[in-house]
Coordinates of N, CA and C in Angstrom, one line a residue:
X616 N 93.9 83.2 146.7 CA 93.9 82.8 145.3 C 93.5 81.4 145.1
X617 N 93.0 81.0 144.0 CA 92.1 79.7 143.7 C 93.2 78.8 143.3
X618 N 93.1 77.4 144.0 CA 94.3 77.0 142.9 C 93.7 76.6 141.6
X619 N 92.5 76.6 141.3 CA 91.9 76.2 140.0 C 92.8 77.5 139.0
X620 N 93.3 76.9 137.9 CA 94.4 77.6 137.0 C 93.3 77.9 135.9
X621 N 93.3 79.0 135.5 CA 92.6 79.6 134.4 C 92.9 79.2 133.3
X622 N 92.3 79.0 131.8 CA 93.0 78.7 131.0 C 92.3 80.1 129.7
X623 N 93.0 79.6 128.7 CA 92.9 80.6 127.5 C 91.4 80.3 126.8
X624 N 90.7 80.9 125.9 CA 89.8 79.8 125.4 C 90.6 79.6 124.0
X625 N 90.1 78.3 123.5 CA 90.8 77.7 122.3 C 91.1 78.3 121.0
X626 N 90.0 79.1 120.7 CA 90.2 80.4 119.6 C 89.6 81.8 120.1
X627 N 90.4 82.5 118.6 CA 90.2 83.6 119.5 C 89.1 84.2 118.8
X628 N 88.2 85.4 118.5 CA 86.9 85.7 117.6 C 88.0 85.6 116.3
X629 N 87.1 85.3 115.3 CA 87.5 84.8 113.5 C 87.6 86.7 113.4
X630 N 87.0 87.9 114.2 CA 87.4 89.2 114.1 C 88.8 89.8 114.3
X631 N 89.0 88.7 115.5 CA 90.4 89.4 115.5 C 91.8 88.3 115.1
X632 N 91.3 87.8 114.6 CA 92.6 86.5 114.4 C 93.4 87.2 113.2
X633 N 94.5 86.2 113.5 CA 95.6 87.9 112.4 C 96.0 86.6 111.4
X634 N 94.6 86.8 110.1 CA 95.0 85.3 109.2 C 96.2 86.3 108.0
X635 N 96.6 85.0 107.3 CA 97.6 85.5 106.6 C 97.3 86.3 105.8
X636 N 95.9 86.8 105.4 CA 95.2 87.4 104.6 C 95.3 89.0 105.0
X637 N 95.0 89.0 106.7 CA 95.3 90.3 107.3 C 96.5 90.5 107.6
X638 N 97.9 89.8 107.7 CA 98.8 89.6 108.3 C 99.6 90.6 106.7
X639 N 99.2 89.9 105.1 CA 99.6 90.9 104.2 C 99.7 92.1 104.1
X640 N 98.0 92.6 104.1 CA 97.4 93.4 104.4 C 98.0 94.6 105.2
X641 N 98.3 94.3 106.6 CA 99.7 95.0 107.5 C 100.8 95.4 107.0
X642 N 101.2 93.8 106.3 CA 102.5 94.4 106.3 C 102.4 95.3 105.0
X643 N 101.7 96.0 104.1 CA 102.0 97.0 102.9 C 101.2 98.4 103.6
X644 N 101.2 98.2 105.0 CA 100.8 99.4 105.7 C 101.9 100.0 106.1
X645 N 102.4 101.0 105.8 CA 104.0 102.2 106.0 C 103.6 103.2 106.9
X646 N 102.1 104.4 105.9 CA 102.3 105.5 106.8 C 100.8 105.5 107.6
X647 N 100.4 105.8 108.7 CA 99.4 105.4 109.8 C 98.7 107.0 109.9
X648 N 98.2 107.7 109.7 CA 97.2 109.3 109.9 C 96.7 108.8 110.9
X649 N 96.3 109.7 112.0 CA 95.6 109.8 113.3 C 94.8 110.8 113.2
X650 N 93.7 111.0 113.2 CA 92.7 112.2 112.9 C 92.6 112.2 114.9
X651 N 93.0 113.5 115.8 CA 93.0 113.8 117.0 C 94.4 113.0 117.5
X652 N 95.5 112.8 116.7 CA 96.6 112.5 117.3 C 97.4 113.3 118.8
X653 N 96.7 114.3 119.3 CA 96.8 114.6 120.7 C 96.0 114.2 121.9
X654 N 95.3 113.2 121.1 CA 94.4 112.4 122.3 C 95.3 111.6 123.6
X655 N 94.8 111.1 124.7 CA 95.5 110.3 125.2 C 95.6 109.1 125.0
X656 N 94.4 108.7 124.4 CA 94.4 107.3 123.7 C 95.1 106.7 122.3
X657 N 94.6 107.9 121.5 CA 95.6 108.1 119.9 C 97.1 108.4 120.3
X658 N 97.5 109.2 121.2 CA 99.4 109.4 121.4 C 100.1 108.4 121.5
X659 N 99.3 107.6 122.7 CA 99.9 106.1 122.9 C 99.9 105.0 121.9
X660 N 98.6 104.8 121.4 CA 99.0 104.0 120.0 C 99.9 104.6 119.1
X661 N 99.8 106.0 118.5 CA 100.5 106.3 117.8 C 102.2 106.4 118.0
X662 N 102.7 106.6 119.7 CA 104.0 106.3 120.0 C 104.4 105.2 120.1
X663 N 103.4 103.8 120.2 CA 104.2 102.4 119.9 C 104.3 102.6 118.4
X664 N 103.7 102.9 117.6 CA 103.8 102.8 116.2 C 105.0 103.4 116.0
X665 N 105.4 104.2 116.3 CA 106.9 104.8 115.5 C 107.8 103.8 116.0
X666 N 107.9 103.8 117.6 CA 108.7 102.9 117.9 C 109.1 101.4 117.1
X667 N 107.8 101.4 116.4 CA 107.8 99.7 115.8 C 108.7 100.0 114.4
X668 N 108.7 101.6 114.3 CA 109.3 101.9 112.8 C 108.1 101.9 111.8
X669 N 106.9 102.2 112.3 CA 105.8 102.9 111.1 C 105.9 104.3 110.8
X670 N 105.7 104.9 110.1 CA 105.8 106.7 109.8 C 104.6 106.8 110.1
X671 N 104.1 107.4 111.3 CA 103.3 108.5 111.7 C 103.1 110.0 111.7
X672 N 101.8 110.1 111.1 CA 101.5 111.6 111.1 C 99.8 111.9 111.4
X673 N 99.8 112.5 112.0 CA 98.2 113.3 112.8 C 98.0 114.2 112.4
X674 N 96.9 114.8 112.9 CA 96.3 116.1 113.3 C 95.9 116.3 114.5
X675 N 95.9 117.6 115.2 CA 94.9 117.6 115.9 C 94.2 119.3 116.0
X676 N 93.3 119.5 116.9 CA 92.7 120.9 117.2 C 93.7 121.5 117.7
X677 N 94.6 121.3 118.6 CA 95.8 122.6 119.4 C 97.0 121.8 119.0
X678 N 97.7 122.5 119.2 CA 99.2 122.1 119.6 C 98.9 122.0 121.2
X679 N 99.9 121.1 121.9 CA 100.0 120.6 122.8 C 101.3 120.0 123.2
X680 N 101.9 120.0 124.7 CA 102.9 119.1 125.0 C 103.1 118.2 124.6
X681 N 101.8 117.0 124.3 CA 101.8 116.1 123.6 C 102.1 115.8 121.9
X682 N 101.4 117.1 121.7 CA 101.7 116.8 119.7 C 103.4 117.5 119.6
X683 N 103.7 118.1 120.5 CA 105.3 118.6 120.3 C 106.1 117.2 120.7
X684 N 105.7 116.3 121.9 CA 106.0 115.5 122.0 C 106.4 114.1 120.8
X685 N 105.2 114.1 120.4 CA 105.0 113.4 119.3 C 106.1 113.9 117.7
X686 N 106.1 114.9 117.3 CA 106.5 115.6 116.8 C 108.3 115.3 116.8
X687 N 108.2 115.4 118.1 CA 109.9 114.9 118.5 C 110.5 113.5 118.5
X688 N 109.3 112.8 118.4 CA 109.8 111.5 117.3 C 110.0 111.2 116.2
X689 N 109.4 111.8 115.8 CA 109.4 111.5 114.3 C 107.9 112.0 113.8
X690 N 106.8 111.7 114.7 CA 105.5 112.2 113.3 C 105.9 113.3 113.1
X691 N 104.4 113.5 111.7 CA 104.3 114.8 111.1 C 103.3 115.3 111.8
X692 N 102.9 116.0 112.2 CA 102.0 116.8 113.2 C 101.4 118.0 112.6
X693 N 100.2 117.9 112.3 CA 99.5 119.2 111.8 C 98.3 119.6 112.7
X694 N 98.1 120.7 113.1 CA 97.4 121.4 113.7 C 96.4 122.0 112.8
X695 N 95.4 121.5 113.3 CA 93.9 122.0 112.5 C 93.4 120.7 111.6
X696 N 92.5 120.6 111.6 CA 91.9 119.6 110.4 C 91.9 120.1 108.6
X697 N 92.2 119.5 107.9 CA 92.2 119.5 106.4 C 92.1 118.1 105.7
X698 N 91.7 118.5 104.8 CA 91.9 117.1 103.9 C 93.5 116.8 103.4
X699 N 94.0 118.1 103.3 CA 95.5 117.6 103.0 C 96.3 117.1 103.6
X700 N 95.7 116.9 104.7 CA 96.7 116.1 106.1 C 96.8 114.9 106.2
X701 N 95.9 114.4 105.1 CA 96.0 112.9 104.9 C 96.9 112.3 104.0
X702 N 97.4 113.6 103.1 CA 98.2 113.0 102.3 C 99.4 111.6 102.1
X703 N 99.8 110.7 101.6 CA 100.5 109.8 102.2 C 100.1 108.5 102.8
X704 N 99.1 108.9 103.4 CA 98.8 107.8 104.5 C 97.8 106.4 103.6
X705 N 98.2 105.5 104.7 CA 97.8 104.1 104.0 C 96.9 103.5 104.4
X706 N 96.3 104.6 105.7 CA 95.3 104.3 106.4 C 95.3 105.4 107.5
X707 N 93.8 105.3 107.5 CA 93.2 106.8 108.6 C 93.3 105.9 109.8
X708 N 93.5 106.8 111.2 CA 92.8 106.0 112.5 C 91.8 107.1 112.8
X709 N 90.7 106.9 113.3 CA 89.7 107.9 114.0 C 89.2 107.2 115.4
X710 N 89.1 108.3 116.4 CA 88.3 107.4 117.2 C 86.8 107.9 117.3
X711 N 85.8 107.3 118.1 CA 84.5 107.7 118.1 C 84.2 109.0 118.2
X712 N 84.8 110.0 118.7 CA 84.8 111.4 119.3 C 84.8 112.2 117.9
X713 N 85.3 111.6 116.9 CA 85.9 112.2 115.5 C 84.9 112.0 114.4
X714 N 83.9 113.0 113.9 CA 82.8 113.0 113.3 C 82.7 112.5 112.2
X715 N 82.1 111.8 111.3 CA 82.1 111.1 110.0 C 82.5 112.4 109.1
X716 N 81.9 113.8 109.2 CA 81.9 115.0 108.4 C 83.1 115.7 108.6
X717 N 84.2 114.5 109.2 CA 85.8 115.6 109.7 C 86.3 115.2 108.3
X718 N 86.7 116.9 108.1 CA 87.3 116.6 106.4 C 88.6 115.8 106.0
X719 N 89.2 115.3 107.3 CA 90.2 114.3 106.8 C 89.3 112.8 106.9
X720 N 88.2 112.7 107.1 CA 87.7 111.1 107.3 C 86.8 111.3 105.8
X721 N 86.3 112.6 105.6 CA 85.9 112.6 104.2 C 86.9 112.2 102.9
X722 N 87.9 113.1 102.9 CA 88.8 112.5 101.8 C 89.3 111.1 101.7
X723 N 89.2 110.7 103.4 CA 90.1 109.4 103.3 C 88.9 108.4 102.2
X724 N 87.6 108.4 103.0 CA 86.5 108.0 102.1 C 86.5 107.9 100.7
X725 N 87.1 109.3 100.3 CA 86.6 109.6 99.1 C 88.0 109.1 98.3
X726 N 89.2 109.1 98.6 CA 90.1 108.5 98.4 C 90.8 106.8 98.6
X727 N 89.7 106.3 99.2 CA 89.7 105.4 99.4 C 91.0 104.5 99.9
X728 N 91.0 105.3 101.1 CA 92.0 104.9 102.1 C 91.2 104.1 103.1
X729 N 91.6 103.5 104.0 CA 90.8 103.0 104.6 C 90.4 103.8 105.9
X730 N 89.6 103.7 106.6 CA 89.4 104.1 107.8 C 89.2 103.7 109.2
X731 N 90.2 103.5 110.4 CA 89.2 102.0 111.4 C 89.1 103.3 112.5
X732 N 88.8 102.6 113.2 CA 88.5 102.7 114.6 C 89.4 102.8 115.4
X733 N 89.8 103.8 116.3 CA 90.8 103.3 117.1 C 91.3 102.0 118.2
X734 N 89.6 101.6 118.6 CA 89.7 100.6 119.2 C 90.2 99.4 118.1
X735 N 89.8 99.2 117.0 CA 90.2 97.9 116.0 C 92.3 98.1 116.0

């Protein structure tokens, strides 16, 4: 190992900096929808989120170990895609896999919920 000591860089991208503006924003976020909430990527974000005390609820294509899992936390878990499965929510998550034409990413649109990316 190098003794030269790494350092941080001084800021972080103005994308992801958590200003007080986004930091609001968060906090009037309650309930979180996961459009493929049996993913292995969406489970894990979505099980810190309960743990943090968000209300989580998904969808996915099957039932699964995982969505019973989930389920046994506390989310709402629905099996199949609809638009009514968004009900509630204060924000969609989708990840890239999850088509613009999925009828819960349509309503969110059209209801104007917001929608990010899993990675954001």
């Amino acid at each position: 190992m190098s003794a030269e000591r790494r350092t941080l860089p001084e800021r972080v991208s103005v994308e992801r900096r958590v200003t007080p503006d986004r930091r609001d924003r968060m906090r009037r976020i309650n309930t979180i929808h996961f459009v493929g909430i049996g993913g292995i990527g969406m489970s894990g974000i979505a099980e810190v989120l309960l743990n943090l005390g968000y209300k989580v609820q998904g969808s996915d294509l099957r039932a699964s170990t995982v969505t019973q899992w989930l389920a046994g936390l506390g989310a709402r878990v629905s099996i199949g895609h609809a638009a009514g499965n968004i009900a509630g929510a204060d924000v969609v998550v989708a990840s890239a896999a999850v088509a613009r034409d999925n009828p819960e990413v349509r309503a969110a649109f059209a209801a104007r919920i917001p929608v990010v990316a899993r990675a954001e």
